[in-house]
Short mmCIF file of C-alpha atoms in Angstrom, two decimals:
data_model
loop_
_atom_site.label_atom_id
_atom_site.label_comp_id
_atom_site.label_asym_id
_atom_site.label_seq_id
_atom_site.Cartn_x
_atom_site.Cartn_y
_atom_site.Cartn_z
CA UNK A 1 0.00 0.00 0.00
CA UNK A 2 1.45 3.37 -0.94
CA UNK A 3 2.19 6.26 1.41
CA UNK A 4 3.58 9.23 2.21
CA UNK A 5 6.32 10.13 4.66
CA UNK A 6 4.77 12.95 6.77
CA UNK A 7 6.62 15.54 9.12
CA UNK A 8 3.69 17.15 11.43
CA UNK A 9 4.64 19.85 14.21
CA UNK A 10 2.15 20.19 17.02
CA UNK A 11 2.83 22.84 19.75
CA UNK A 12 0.43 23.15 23.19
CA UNK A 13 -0.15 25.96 25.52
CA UNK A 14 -3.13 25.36 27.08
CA UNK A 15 -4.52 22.83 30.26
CA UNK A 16 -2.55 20.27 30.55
CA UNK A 17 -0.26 20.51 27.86
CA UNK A 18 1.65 16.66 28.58
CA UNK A 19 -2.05 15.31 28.25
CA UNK A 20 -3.08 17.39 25.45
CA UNK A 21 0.02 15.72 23.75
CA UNK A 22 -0.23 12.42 24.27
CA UNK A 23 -4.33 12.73 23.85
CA UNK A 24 -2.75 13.75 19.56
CA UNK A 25 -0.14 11.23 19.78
CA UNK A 26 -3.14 8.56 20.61
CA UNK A 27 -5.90 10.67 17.59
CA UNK A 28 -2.46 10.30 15.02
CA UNK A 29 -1.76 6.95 15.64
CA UNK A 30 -5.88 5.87 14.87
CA UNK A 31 -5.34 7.66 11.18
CA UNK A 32 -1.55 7.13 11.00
CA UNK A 33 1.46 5.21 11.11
CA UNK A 34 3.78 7.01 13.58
CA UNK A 35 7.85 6.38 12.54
CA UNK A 36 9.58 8.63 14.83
CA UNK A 37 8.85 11.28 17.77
CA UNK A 38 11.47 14.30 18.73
CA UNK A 39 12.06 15.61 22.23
CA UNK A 40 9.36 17.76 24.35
CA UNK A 41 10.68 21.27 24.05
CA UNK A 42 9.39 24.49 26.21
CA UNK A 43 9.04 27.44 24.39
CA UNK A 44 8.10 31.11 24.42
CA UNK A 45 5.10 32.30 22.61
CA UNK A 46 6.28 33.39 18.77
CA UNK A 47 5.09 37.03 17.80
CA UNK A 48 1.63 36.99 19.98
CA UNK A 49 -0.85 39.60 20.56
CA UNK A 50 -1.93 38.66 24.01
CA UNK A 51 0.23 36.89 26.46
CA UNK A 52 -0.03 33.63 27.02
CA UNK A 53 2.06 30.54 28.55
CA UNK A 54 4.95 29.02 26.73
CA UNK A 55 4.25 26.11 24.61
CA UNK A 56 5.10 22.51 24.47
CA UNK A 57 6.13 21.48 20.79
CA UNK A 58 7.53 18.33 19.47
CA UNK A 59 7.66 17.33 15.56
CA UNK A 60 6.45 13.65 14.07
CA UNK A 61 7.11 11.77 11.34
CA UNK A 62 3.81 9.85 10.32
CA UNK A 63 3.57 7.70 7.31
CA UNK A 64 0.15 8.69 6.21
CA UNK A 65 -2.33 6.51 3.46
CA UNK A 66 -3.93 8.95 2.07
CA UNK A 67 -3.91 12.60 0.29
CA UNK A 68 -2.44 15.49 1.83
CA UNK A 69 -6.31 17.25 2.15
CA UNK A 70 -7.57 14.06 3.42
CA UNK A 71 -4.73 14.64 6.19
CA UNK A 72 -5.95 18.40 6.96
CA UNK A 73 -9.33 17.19 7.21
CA UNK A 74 -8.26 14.57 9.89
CA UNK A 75 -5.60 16.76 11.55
CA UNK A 76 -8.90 19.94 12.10
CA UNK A 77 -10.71 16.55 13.23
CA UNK A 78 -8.40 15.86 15.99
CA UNK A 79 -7.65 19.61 16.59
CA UNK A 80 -11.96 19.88 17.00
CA UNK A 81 -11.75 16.69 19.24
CA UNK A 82 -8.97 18.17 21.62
CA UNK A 83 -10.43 21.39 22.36
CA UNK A 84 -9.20 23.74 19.55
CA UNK A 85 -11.73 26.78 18.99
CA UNK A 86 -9.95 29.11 16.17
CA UNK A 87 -10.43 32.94 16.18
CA UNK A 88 -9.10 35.31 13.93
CA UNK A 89 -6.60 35.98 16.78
CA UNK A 90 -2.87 35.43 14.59
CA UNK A 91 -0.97 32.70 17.73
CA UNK A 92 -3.48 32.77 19.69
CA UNK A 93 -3.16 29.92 23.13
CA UNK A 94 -4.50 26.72 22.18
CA UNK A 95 -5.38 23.34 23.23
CA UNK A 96 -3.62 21.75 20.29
CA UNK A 97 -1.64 22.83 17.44
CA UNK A 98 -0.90 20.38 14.17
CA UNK A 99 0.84 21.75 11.49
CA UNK A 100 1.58 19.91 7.94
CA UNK A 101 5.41 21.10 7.41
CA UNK A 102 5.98 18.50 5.09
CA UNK A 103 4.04 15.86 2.98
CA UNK A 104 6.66 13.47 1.04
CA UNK A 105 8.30 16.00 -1.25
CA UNK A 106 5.46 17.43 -2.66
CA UNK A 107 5.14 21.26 -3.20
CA UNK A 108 0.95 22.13 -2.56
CA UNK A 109 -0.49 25.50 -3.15
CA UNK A 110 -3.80 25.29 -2.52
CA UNK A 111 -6.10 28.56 -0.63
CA UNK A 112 -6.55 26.49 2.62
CA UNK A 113 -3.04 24.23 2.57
CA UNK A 114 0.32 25.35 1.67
CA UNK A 115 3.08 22.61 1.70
CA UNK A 116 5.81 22.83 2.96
CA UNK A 117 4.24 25.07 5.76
CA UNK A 118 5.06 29.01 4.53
CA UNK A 119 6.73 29.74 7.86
CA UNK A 120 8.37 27.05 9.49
CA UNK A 121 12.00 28.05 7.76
CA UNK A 122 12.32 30.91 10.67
CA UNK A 123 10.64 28.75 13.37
CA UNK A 124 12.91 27.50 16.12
CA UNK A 125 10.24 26.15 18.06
CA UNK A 126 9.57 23.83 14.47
CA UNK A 127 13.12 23.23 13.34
CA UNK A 128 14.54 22.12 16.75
CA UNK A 129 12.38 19.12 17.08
CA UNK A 130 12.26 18.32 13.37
CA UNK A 131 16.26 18.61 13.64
CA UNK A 132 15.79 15.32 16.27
CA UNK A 133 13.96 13.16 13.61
CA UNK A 134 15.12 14.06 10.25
CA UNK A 135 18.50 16.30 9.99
CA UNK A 136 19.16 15.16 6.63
CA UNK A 137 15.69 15.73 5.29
CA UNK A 138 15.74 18.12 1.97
CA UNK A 139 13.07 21.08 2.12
CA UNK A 140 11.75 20.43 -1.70
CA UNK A 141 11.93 24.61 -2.05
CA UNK A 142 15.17 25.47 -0.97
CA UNK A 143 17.28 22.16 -1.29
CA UNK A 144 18.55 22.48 2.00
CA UNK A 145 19.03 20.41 5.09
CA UNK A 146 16.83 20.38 8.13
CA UNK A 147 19.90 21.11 9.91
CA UNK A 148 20.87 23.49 7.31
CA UNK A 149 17.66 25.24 7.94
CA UNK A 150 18.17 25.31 11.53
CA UNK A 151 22.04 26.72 11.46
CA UNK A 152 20.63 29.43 8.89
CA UNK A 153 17.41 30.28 11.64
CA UNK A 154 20.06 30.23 14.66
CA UNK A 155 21.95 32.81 12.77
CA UNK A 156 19.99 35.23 11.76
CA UNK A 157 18.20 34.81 15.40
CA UNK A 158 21.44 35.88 16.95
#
C-alpha cells in the first residue's frame, strides 16, 4: 500500500499541555502510522498579541495513506476533538496545534493548505524538534538540510 512520509509539528499551551500531547499522539496513531517522535521542548510564545504561557512542541514523522487534504481534514478533526476553537486571533493559546510542514516531497499550493508550511523556515520552536527526527531531510523549495535550515534560523536569530 502506498504512502507518504509525513513531518507534522504540534505545539500546546493550554490545560494540561503533557495530556493534550499524548491525547494527539493517541488521535495520530488511529489515522496514521507514527515512525519517529522528537524531544518535548518548552518554548516562548512566537510574535503573539496577548500573552499567554509558553508552549510545548515536538515534531512527528507519520507515514500517512492517504492525500495530503484528506490529512488536513483529519488533523482539524483531531484539533476539533482536543479542544481547539480558532479565532481570527494570529498565535493565539491553544489546546492543540498540528501543522503539515511537510508531505513526502510534494510542493501544494492550494487557498486552505500550503506545503511545505510558509513559515516554518524561521521557526525554532519547528526546526529544533524536526532537527531530532530528520536532519538530513531536503526542504523540496530550498534544497537544504533540516539542519541546514536550523544553522541558517540560529543565525539570523542571533
Amino acid at each position: 500500500m502506498n504512502y507518504s512520509k509525513v513531518y507534522l509539528s504540534v505545539g500546546t499551551n493550554l490545560g494540561n499541555r503533557e495530556n493534550n500531547i499524548s491525547n494527539c499522539i493517541d488521535y495520530l496513531e488511529k489515522i496514521s502510522e507514527i515512525k519517529n517522535i522528537s524531544k518535548i521542548y518548552e518554548t516562548v510564545p512566537y510574535k503573539v498579541q496577548i500573552e499567554q504561557s509558553n508552549f510545548l512542541n515536538l515534531a512527528l514523522e507519520i507515514n500517512f495513506f492517504e492525500s495530503a487534504e484528506n490529512l488536513l481534514i483529519e488533523i482539524n478533526k483531531i484539533e476539533k476533538e482536543l479542544g481547539r476553537v480558532r479565532s481570527s486571533i494570529r498565535n493565539e493559546p491553544r489546546e492543540i496545534d498540528i501543522d503539515i510542514i511537510f508531505f513526502g516531497n510534494q510542493i501544494i499550493n492550494k487557498k486552505d493548505l500550503v506545503i511545505p508550511h510558509p513559515r516554518f523556515r524561521e521557526r525554532l520552536f519547528v526546526l529544533e524538534p524536526l532537527n531530532d527526527i530528520a536532519p538530513n531531510f531536503l526542504d523540496p523549495i530550498t534544497n537544504k538540510t533540516i539542519n541546514q535550515l536550523l544553522i541558517n534560523a540560529q543565525n539570523s536569530s542571533n
